[in-house]
Short mmCIF file of C-alpha atoms and ligand atoms in Angstrom, two decimals:
data_model
loop_
_atom_site.label_atom_id
_atom_site.label_comp_id
_atom_site.label_asym_id
_atom_site.label_seq_id
_atom_site.Cartn_x
_atom_site.Cartn_y
_atom_site.Cartn_z
CA MET A 1 0.36 0.33 0.10
CA THR A 2 2.13 3.14 -1.18
CA ILE A 3 0.80 6.03 1.78
CA ASN A 4 2.33 9.48 1.32
CA ASN A 5 2.52 11.03 4.19
CA ILE A 6 3.96 9.86 7.48
CA ILE A 7 4.39 12.02 10.24
CA THR A 8 7.34 10.85 12.29
CA VAL A 9 7.17 11.67 16.29
CA GLY A 10 9.46 11.11 19.24
CA ALA A 11 7.01 8.38 21.65
CA GLN A 12 8.61 8.33 24.13
CA TRP A 13 10.40 11.77 26.22
CA GLY A 14 12.79 12.73 23.42
CA ASP A 15 16.12 11.69 21.52
CA GLU A 16 14.68 8.17 20.65
CA GLY A 17 17.11 8.04 17.34
CA LYS A 18 14.32 10.11 15.49
CA GLY A 19 16.81 12.30 13.00
CA LYS A 20 18.05 8.62 11.88
CA ILE A 21 14.44 6.73 10.79
CA VAL A 22 14.35 10.97 9.35
CA ASP A 23 16.62 10.47 6.86
CA PHE A 24 16.45 6.63 6.68
CA LEU A 25 13.36 7.00 5.19
CA SER A 26 13.61 10.67 3.12
CA ALA A 27 15.50 9.10 -0.03
CA GLU A 28 12.18 9.36 -2.08
CA ALA A 29 11.24 12.02 -0.24
CA ASP A 30 9.73 15.19 -1.64
CA TRP A 31 9.38 16.74 1.74
CA VAL A 32 10.00 16.94 4.72
CA VAL A 33 8.68 19.44 7.33
CA ARG A 34 9.68 20.19 10.93
CA PHE A 35 6.51 21.45 12.67
CA GLN A 36 7.55 22.04 16.13
CA GLY A 37 10.14 22.99 18.60
CA GLY A 38 12.99 24.58 18.33
CA ALA A 39 16.75 24.80 18.53
CA ASN A 40 16.51 22.15 21.47
CA ALA A 41 15.73 19.61 20.17
CA GLY A 42 19.81 17.31 18.33
CA HIS A 43 20.28 14.72 15.63
CA THR A 44 23.09 12.95 15.04
CA LEU A 45 23.59 11.44 12.12
CA CYS A 46 25.94 9.07 10.67
CA VAL A 47 25.89 8.55 6.98
CA ASP A 48 29.00 7.02 4.52
CA ASP A 49 31.24 8.06 7.20
CA LYS A 50 29.80 11.42 7.84
CA VAL A 51 28.96 12.26 10.54
CA TYR A 52 25.77 15.28 10.30
CA LYS A 53 24.31 17.14 14.02
CA LEU A 54 21.77 19.23 13.49
CA SER A 55 19.02 21.45 14.98
CA LEU A 56 16.91 22.25 13.26
CA VAL A 57 16.67 21.72 9.83
CA PRO A 58 15.07 18.60 8.56
CA SER A 59 16.72 15.28 8.18
CA GLY A 60 16.32 14.87 5.54
CA VAL A 61 18.66 17.32 4.07
CA ILE A 62 21.01 14.62 4.05
CA ALA A 63 19.15 12.71 0.77
CA LYS A 64 19.02 15.08 -2.17
CA LYS A 65 16.08 14.05 -3.10
CA PRO A 66 13.90 16.10 -0.64
CA LYS A 67 12.65 19.72 0.26
CA LEU A 68 12.51 21.36 3.04
CA LEU A 69 10.39 22.78 5.57
CA VAL A 70 11.09 24.43 8.71
CA GLY A 71 6.70 25.01 9.11
CA SER A 72 4.21 28.09 11.23
CA GLY A 73 5.46 25.60 14.49
CA VAL A 74 8.88 26.38 15.04
CA VAL A 75 10.66 28.64 16.95
CA ILE A 76 13.95 29.83 15.07
CA ASP A 77 17.10 31.30 16.06
CA PRO A 78 17.48 32.96 13.10
CA GLU A 79 22.05 33.43 14.85
CA SER A 80 21.55 29.26 15.09
CA MET A 81 19.86 28.88 11.29
CA VAL A 82 22.96 30.54 10.18
CA ASP A 83 24.72 28.99 11.74
CA GLU A 84 23.93 25.84 10.88
CA ILE A 85 22.71 26.62 7.37
CA THR A 86 26.74 27.69 6.57
CA ARG A 87 27.83 24.46 8.60
CA LEU A 88 26.13 22.10 7.02
CA ILE A 89 26.40 24.16 3.44
CA GLU A 90 30.71 23.85 3.71
CA ALA A 91 29.02 19.41 4.37
CA GLY A 92 29.11 19.29 0.66
CA LEU A 93 25.61 19.12 1.79
CA SER A 94 22.68 20.74 -0.54
CA VAL A 95 21.11 23.94 1.43
CA SER A 96 19.74 26.77 -1.24
CA PRO A 97 16.88 28.75 -0.71
CA GLU A 98 15.53 27.25 -3.95
CA ARG A 99 15.71 23.83 -1.13
CA LEU A 100 14.45 25.06 2.60
CA ARG A 101 12.03 26.69 2.84
CA VAL A 102 11.66 28.86 6.19
CA SER A 103 7.70 28.98 7.13
CA ALA A 104 6.95 33.49 7.81
CA VAL A 105 4.76 32.46 10.18
CA ALA A 106 7.64 30.54 12.59
CA GLY A 107 8.53 32.49 15.29
CA VAL A 108 11.64 34.21 16.63
CA ILE A 109 13.78 33.27 19.78
CA LEU A 110 15.81 36.48 20.46
CA PRO A 111 18.14 36.55 23.57
CA ILE A 112 16.24 37.73 25.49
CA HIS A 113 14.07 35.25 25.61
CA LYS A 114 17.36 32.29 26.61
CA MET A 115 18.26 34.48 29.15
CA LEU A 116 14.28 34.69 30.42
CA ASP A 117 14.43 30.27 30.06
CA GLU A 118 17.36 30.72 32.70
CA ILE A 119 16.12 33.59 35.08
CA ARG A 120 12.15 31.24 34.85
CA GLU A 121 15.48 27.87 35.09
CA THR A 122 17.23 29.58 38.22
CA LYS A 123 14.93 32.08 40.22
CA GLY A 124 11.70 29.83 39.70
CA ARG A 125 10.39 26.69 38.95
CA LYS A 126 13.30 23.52 37.82
CA ILE A 127 12.09 21.89 34.61
CA GLY A 128 15.57 21.70 32.81
CA THR A 129 14.36 23.48 30.07
CA THR A 130 17.68 23.23 27.07
CA GLY A 131 18.10 26.47 27.92
CA ARG A 132 17.49 27.43 24.18
CA GLY A 133 14.60 30.16 24.27
CA ILE A 134 12.03 27.13 23.39
CA GLY A 135 9.24 28.33 26.39
CA PRO A 136 9.74 32.84 26.54
CA ALA A 137 9.94 32.03 22.30
CA TYR A 138 6.18 30.41 22.83
CA GLU A 139 5.14 31.80 25.30
CA ASP A 140 5.67 35.40 23.73
CA ARG A 141 4.02 33.63 20.65
CA VAL A 142 0.50 32.97 22.21
CA GLY A 143 0.78 35.89 24.02
CA ARG A 144 0.22 37.87 21.30
CA ARG A 145 3.93 40.17 21.84
CA GLY A 146 6.06 37.86 18.99
CA ILE A 147 8.35 38.23 16.62
CA ARG A 148 7.37 35.88 13.60
CA MET A 149 10.25 34.79 10.73
CA GLY A 150 7.84 37.12 8.14
CA ASP A 151 8.69 40.11 10.03
CA LEU A 152 12.53 40.04 10.32
CA LEU A 153 11.84 42.07 6.31
CA ASP A 154 10.51 45.24 8.27
CA PRO A 155 13.48 46.59 10.17
CA ALA A 156 11.72 49.46 11.22
CA GLY A 157 8.35 47.33 11.91
CA PHE A 158 11.08 44.94 13.63
CA GLU A 159 12.44 47.29 15.54
CA ALA A 160 8.61 48.98 16.73
CA SER A 161 7.91 45.29 17.39
CA LEU A 162 11.06 44.04 19.94
CA GLU A 163 11.09 47.04 22.10
CA ALA A 164 6.63 46.28 22.79
CA LEU A 165 8.00 43.13 23.92
CA TYR A 166 10.63 44.30 25.91
CA GLN A 167 8.63 46.68 28.04
CA HIS A 168 6.59 43.95 28.54
CA HIS A 169 9.03 42.12 30.09
CA LEU A 170 11.02 44.67 32.01
CA PRO A 171 9.75 44.40 35.15
CA VAL A 172 11.16 40.44 35.58
CA PHE A 173 14.28 41.74 35.13
CA ALA A 174 14.11 44.32 38.03
CA TYR A 175 12.33 42.12 39.94
CA PHE A 176 15.13 40.27 40.27
CA GLY A 177 17.59 43.57 39.66
CA LEU A 178 19.26 41.09 35.80
CA THR A 179 19.38 43.58 32.94
CA PRO A 180 18.30 42.30 29.35
CA PRO A 181 20.46 41.48 26.80
CA PRO A 182 21.31 45.32 24.76
CA MET A 183 18.37 46.10 22.97
CA GLU A 184 20.29 47.48 20.10
CA ASP A 185 22.88 44.23 20.36
CA THR A 186 19.79 42.23 19.15
CA ILE A 187 18.43 44.58 16.70
CA ALA A 188 22.73 45.06 15.56
CA SER A 189 22.63 40.65 14.86
CA MET A 190 20.17 40.89 13.22
CA GLN A 191 21.17 43.47 10.81
CA GLN A 192 23.99 41.48 9.38
CA ILE A 193 21.54 37.54 9.81
CA VAL A 194 18.28 38.87 7.81
CA PRO A 195 19.86 39.11 5.06
CA ARG A 196 21.52 35.69 4.81
CA LEU A 197 17.78 34.80 5.57
CA ALA A 198 15.01 36.33 4.02
CA PRO A 199 15.46 34.25 0.14
CA TYR A 200 14.92 31.17 2.09
CA ILE A 201 12.09 32.92 4.28
CA GLU A 202 8.40 31.47 3.17
CA PRO A 203 5.68 34.20 3.01
CA SER A 204 2.87 31.28 1.46
CA PRO A 205 1.12 29.05 4.33
CA TYR A 206 -0.35 27.42 0.83
CA LEU A 207 3.54 24.46 0.15
CA MET A 208 2.51 21.83 1.14
CA PHE A 209 -1.10 22.37 -0.21
CA HIS A 210 0.25 22.74 -3.33
CA ALA A 211 2.44 20.19 -3.17
CA GLN A 212 -0.44 17.31 -1.56
CA LEU A 213 -2.59 18.67 -3.91
CA ASN A 214 0.16 17.00 -6.66
CA ASN A 215 0.36 13.46 -4.39
CA ALA A 216 4.06 14.42 -3.24
CA ARG A 217 5.27 12.50 -0.74
CA VAL A 218 6.05 13.97 2.63
CA LEU A 219 7.29 13.10 5.81
CA TYR A 220 6.61 15.08 8.53
CA GLU A 221 9.85 15.37 11.27
CA GLY A 222 8.77 15.70 14.93
CA ALA A 223 10.41 17.20 17.07
CA GLN A 224 10.73 16.24 21.23
CA GLY A 225 8.82 13.22 22.43
CA ALA A 226 5.10 12.73 23.17
CA MET A 227 6.23 11.97 26.76
CA LEU A 228 6.76 16.11 26.10
CA ASP A 229 3.44 17.58 25.08
CA VAL A 230 2.90 20.81 26.69
CA ASP A 231 -0.82 19.98 27.43
CA TYR A 232 -0.61 15.34 27.12
CA GLY A 233 2.50 14.97 28.66
CA THR A 234 4.45 15.16 32.30
CA TYR A 235 2.63 18.99 32.55
CA PRO A 236 4.66 20.98 33.42
CA TYR A 237 8.08 19.20 33.07
CA VAL A 238 7.01 19.68 29.61
CA THR A 239 8.66 21.16 26.17
CA SER A 240 5.90 24.42 25.31
CA SER A 241 4.85 22.43 22.15
CA SER A 242 2.00 20.29 20.82
CA THR A 243 5.11 16.79 19.83
CA LEU A 244 1.38 15.15 18.84
CA PRO A 245 1.36 13.51 15.21
CA ALA A 246 -2.35 15.51 15.01
CA GLN A 247 0.31 18.99 15.91
CA ALA A 248 1.87 17.96 11.71
CA LEU A 249 -1.96 18.93 9.78
CA MET A 250 -1.22 22.99 12.16
CA GLY A 251 2.55 22.90 12.26
CA GLY A 252 3.85 22.68 8.48
CA PRO A 253 0.56 23.10 7.90
CA ALA A 254 -0.32 20.74 6.48
CA SER A 255 -4.01 20.25 3.23
CA TRP A 256 -6.75 19.35 5.24
CA SER A 257 -7.22 18.05 0.87
CA ALA A 258 -4.10 15.57 1.02
CA LEU A 259 -6.28 13.89 4.49
CA ASP A 260 -9.59 13.50 3.02
CA ARG A 261 -8.04 10.62 0.94
CA HIS A 262 -8.55 7.88 2.95
CA GLU A 263 -10.50 5.55 1.04
CA LYS A 264 -7.85 2.95 1.04
CA GLY A 265 -7.15 2.96 4.60
CA PRO A 266 -4.74 5.77 6.65
CA HIS A 267 -4.02 9.12 4.41
CA PHE A 268 -1.04 9.84 7.41
CA TYR A 269 1.46 7.57 8.25
CA ARG A 270 1.99 7.94 12.20
CA LEU A 271 4.62 6.53 13.40
CA GLY A 272 6.48 6.46 16.09
CA VAL A 273 10.50 6.07 17.53
CA THR A 274 10.79 4.87 20.20
CA LYS A 275 14.32 3.17 21.77
CA ALA A 276 14.38 -0.19 23.62
CA TYR A 277 15.06 1.29 26.46
CA SER A 278 13.96 4.80 28.46
CA THR A 279 15.85 8.03 28.57
CA ARG A 280 14.62 11.12 30.38
CA VAL A 281 16.29 14.34 30.25
CA GLY A 282 15.90 17.24 32.59
CA GLU A 283 12.98 17.23 35.72
CA GLY A 284 9.89 14.67 35.61
CA PRO A 285 8.73 12.10 36.62
CA MET A 286 10.42 8.97 34.72
CA PRO A 287 8.82 5.63 36.37
CA SER A 288 10.67 2.59 35.05
CA GLN A 289 14.57 4.70 35.73
CA LEU A 290 17.95 2.44 37.22
CA ASP A 291 19.47 3.70 39.56
CA ASP A 292 21.59 1.34 39.37
CA ALA A 293 24.73 -0.12 37.21
CA ILE A 294 22.11 -1.31 34.78
CA GLY A 295 20.50 1.97 34.22
CA GLU A 296 24.97 2.40 34.30
CA SER A 297 25.66 0.18 31.96
CA ILE A 298 22.79 1.05 28.85
CA ALA A 299 23.53 4.52 30.28
CA THR A 300 27.69 4.19 29.18
CA LYS A 301 26.91 1.54 26.59
CA GLY A 302 23.90 4.17 24.55
CA ALA A 303 26.30 7.34 25.43
CA GLU A 304 23.34 8.32 26.76
CA PHE A 305 23.90 12.52 27.04
CA GLY A 306 22.02 15.70 24.81
CA THR A 307 23.53 16.15 21.69
CA VAL A 308 22.43 19.87 22.34
CA THR A 309 23.41 20.31 25.76
CA GLY A 310 25.85 17.58 27.04
CA ARG A 311 24.48 16.76 29.59
CA ALA A 312 23.17 13.05 30.33
CA ARG A 313 20.58 11.29 30.21
CA ARG A 314 18.86 8.67 32.64
CA CYS A 315 17.96 5.38 32.15
CA GLY A 316 16.03 2.50 32.47
CA TRP A 317 14.30 -0.41 30.85
CA ILE A 318 11.78 0.77 28.34
CA ASP A 319 7.85 1.41 29.75
CA LEU A 320 5.49 0.31 27.93
CA VAL A 321 2.55 1.65 30.27
CA ALA A 322 3.66 5.19 28.24
CA LEU A 323 4.04 3.48 25.23
CA ARG A 324 0.02 2.23 24.89
CA TYR A 325 -0.63 5.36 26.27
CA VAL A 326 1.40 7.80 23.14
CA ALA A 327 0.73 4.83 20.48
CA ARG A 328 -2.97 5.67 21.92
CA LEU A 329 -3.09 9.53 22.08
CA GLY A 330 -0.97 10.16 18.75
CA GLY A 331 -3.79 7.61 17.28
CA LEU A 332 0.13 5.37 15.85
CA HIS A 333 -0.07 3.14 13.53
CA GLY A 334 4.45 1.89 13.74
CA LEU A 335 6.43 1.99 15.59
CA ALA A 336 10.18 2.43 14.99
CA VAL A 337 12.16 0.94 17.60
CA THR A 338 15.84 2.66 17.26
CA ARG A 339 18.72 1.15 19.13
CA LEU A 340 17.78 -2.20 19.47
CA ASP A 341 21.22 -3.39 19.34
CA ILE A 342 22.82 -0.88 23.25
CA LEU A 343 20.18 -4.03 25.07
CA ASP A 344 22.91 -7.57 23.92
CA GLY A 345 24.69 -8.41 26.12
CA PHE A 346 22.72 -8.68 29.27
CA GLU A 347 21.10 -11.62 31.14
CA GLN A 348 17.23 -10.36 31.22
CA VAL A 349 15.87 -7.22 29.30
CA GLY A 350 13.37 -5.75 31.43
CA VAL A 351 10.00 -3.90 29.56
CA CYS A 352 7.78 -1.94 32.52
CA VAL A 353 3.84 -3.94 31.72
CA GLY A 354 2.03 -1.42 34.12
CA TYR A 355 2.69 1.06 37.22
CA GLU A 356 1.89 -0.37 41.04
CA GLY A 357 -1.97 0.34 41.73
CA VAL A 358 -2.43 1.61 38.95
CA PRO A 359 -5.67 1.11 35.70
CA ARG A 360 -4.96 0.17 32.91
CA ASP A 361 -5.83 3.48 30.47
CA CYS A 362 -5.69 5.76 33.81
CA VAL A 363 -4.04 9.58 32.30
CA LEU A 364 -0.74 9.77 33.34
CA ASP A 365 0.45 12.85 34.69
CA ALA A 366 2.76 14.46 36.68
CA GLN A 367 0.91 12.59 39.28
CA VAL A 368 -0.01 9.96 39.18
CA MET A 369 3.56 8.79 37.47
CA SER A 370 5.72 10.44 39.81
CA GLN A 371 4.05 7.89 42.75
CA ALA A 372 4.01 4.93 39.72
CA LYS A 373 5.74 1.67 41.30
CA PRO A 374 7.02 -0.06 37.72
CA ILE A 375 6.00 -3.64 37.25
CA PHE A 376 8.85 -5.50 35.28
CA ARG A 377 8.30 -8.41 32.82
CA TYR A 378 11.47 -10.09 31.85
CA PHE A 379 12.90 -10.72 28.36
CA GLU A 380 15.43 -14.00 28.32
CA GLY A 381 19.27 -11.58 26.97
CA TRP A 382 20.28 -11.95 23.90
CA ASP A 383 23.36 -10.79 22.05
CA GLY A 384 25.01 -9.85 18.63
CA THR A 385 22.68 -7.43 16.89
CA ALA A 386 24.64 -5.25 15.73
CA ASN A 387 23.84 -4.11 12.81
CA VAL A 388 22.04 -6.57 11.63
CA ARG A 389 19.42 -5.51 8.75
CA HIS A 390 17.37 -8.68 8.31
CA TRP A 391 14.77 -10.19 10.71
CA HIS A 392 15.71 -13.44 10.55
CA LEU A 393 18.72 -12.35 11.35
CA LEU A 394 17.91 -11.68 15.10
CA PRO A 395 18.61 -13.33 17.51
CA LYS A 396 14.80 -15.07 18.94
CA PRO A 397 14.53 -13.64 21.86
CA ALA A 398 14.86 -10.21 20.49
CA ARG A 399 12.32 -11.23 17.65
CA LYS A 400 10.16 -12.19 20.75
CA PHE A 401 10.93 -8.61 22.43
CA LEU A 402 9.77 -6.79 18.92
CA GLU A 403 6.37 -8.40 18.81
CA PHE A 404 5.40 -8.33 22.89
CA LEU A 405 5.83 -4.69 21.98
CA ALA A 406 4.18 -4.54 18.89
CA VAL A 407 1.10 -5.87 19.77
CA GLU A 408 1.47 -4.23 23.24
CA THR A 409 1.09 -1.14 22.45
CA SER A 410 -1.87 -2.42 19.10
CA THR A 411 1.08 -0.97 15.77
CA GLU A 412 3.04 -2.75 13.94
CA LEU A 413 6.74 -3.56 14.28
CA ALA A 414 7.69 -0.48 10.76
CA LEU A 415 10.91 -0.40 11.06
CA VAL A 416 13.73 -1.58 13.21
CA SER A 417 17.58 0.35 13.78
CA THR A 418 20.97 -2.14 15.55
CA GLY A 419 23.32 0.82 14.70
CA PRO A 420 23.80 4.60 14.05
CA THR A 421 23.73 4.33 10.30
CA ARG A 422 21.18 4.01 7.01
CA GLU A 423 22.38 0.18 6.60
CA SER A 424 21.84 -0.33 9.71
CA THR A 425 18.14 -0.55 9.63
CA MET A 426 15.25 -3.31 9.03
CA VAL A 427 11.92 -1.94 7.02
CA LEU A 428 9.19 -4.86 8.38
CA SER A 429 6.44 -2.71 6.94
CA ASP A 430 5.15 -2.18 3.57
CA VAL A 431 3.78 1.19 4.22
CA MET A 432 7.77 2.71 4.97
CA GLY A 433 9.04 0.01 2.05
CA ALA A 434 6.70 1.40 -0.26
CA PHE A 435 7.66 5.18 0.66
CA CYS A 436 11.20 4.48 0.92
CA ARG A 437 10.22 1.93 -2.07
CA THR A 438 13.53 -0.54 -0.30
CA THR A 439 12.77 -4.59 -0.93
CA ASN A 440 14.82 -4.42 1.83
CA LYS A 441 11.59 -6.18 4.38
CA TYR A 442 12.50 -9.52 1.85
CA GLU A 443 15.60 -9.84 1.03
P1 LIG B 1 12.75 22.86 27.32
O1 LIG B 1 11.92 21.89 25.31
O2 LIG B 1 14.20 23.35 26.69
O3 LIG B 1 11.18 24.72 26.93
O4 LIG B 1 13.02 22.41 27.67
C1 LIG B 1 11.83 21.15 28.48
C2 LIG B 1 11.73 19.79 28.61
O5 LIG B 1 11.82 19.11 27.64
C3 LIG B 1 13.17 19.45 29.56
O6 LIG B 1 13.35 18.44 30.11
C4 LIG B 1 13.61 19.05 28.59
O7 LIG B 1 15.14 18.23 28.40
C5 LIG B 1 13.56 18.42 26.99
N1 LIG B 1 13.86 18.33 26.15
C6 LIG B 1 13.36 19.64 25.46
N2 LIG B 1 14.27 18.89 24.49
C7 LIG B 1 14.13 18.08 24.08
C8 LIG B 1 15.28 16.99 23.44
O8 LIG B 1 15.84 17.83 22.36
N3 LIG B 1 15.57 15.25 24.40
C9 LIG B 1 15.03 15.63 25.15
N4 LIG B 1 14.88 16.26 25.27
C10 LIG B 1 14.31 18.10 25.75
#
């Protein structure tokens, strides 16, 4: 079955390896679209012996074919966007304005937002943010005082909006006896940066409408993870945007007409990316966390440190209670399971199948999760999955484990990743196979 639209989201707390999966699926895509978040997310991609680090530019940039859209739901730090584009061009990738479009409606992150992020973290409730100014920029956006990418093209209008924005925030700085970054510096740096970004700014919200009307193959790339969703995650220990698949429709935006063409099955396939275990960075509950030698071993083997912040991630067995919740809320059709190889060599592999005394369909808010006592079921361990790319070559216990994840979440196993490279990926779903035109499934 050919489905032209795939929405990929993180199905845990971020860092699931979405970048690698999106790169893998990009080869035959016409568009790859980022639809939320900002440079809080970071991906490391290993392709053809090269390592690429991405923050904002969609992970389809390494594949030659797709065009790229940084959609309206994203917040952008113009300086880091220019740096990223420069680095990618230096690495030999095509990042021309014909290829990369940036929505005029996307929000702008300014130095004042980063400082506000830091103030909130050090003087208010600590969320453990990435410190990139993401939350304050989204707050300004819904507070209707935000600056959008398109506004940068009108210098006088930008300066007036900036002044109003400063006026709004000055009392916070005054309260703590602090001074915001000088407004003149922000204006001067924008004067330098905007001419470089201007050709990328896309005024039309109809880009995807037209593309999808012409049956374009579109891959939507989510950032962070569903358990960090601003509404349904472990609030307030969440990021500031919607991280569930529905956000792709508004944060691209996607064409609703394309969504309607569903006679032959789902026209927007929703793919949840999950590691074979769990990690979380920042504050907030994580019931399956292991504060023991096993947790440490997963962290060491998996090099679980943030791409953007370098912070150590908390590690534990995969949490199926959370994954079921996400599968249901996100309407997931399939799972891409990454980092299976990191679990090689354990005598037993655990799966959190429930929380003591918590009903199966309970709402997983921060309160429930912070008190939850995990119930683990153990599978026989395995070895030797690194870089395996065929289902029948996986050890039987690993296959049993993977099948259990799919059955318990009522999804199909779509992809399994056993290493960082494109080659160490197996395709187990017809939809995925058709989208990236691979026959790997049948090899
Ligand atoms: P913010 O998105 O920087 O505001 O951070 C809010 C929460 O989301 C913190 O717990 C961060 O650690 C977490 N977070 C944000 N981006 C990522 C990511 O890309 N991976 C994992 N956690 C993230």
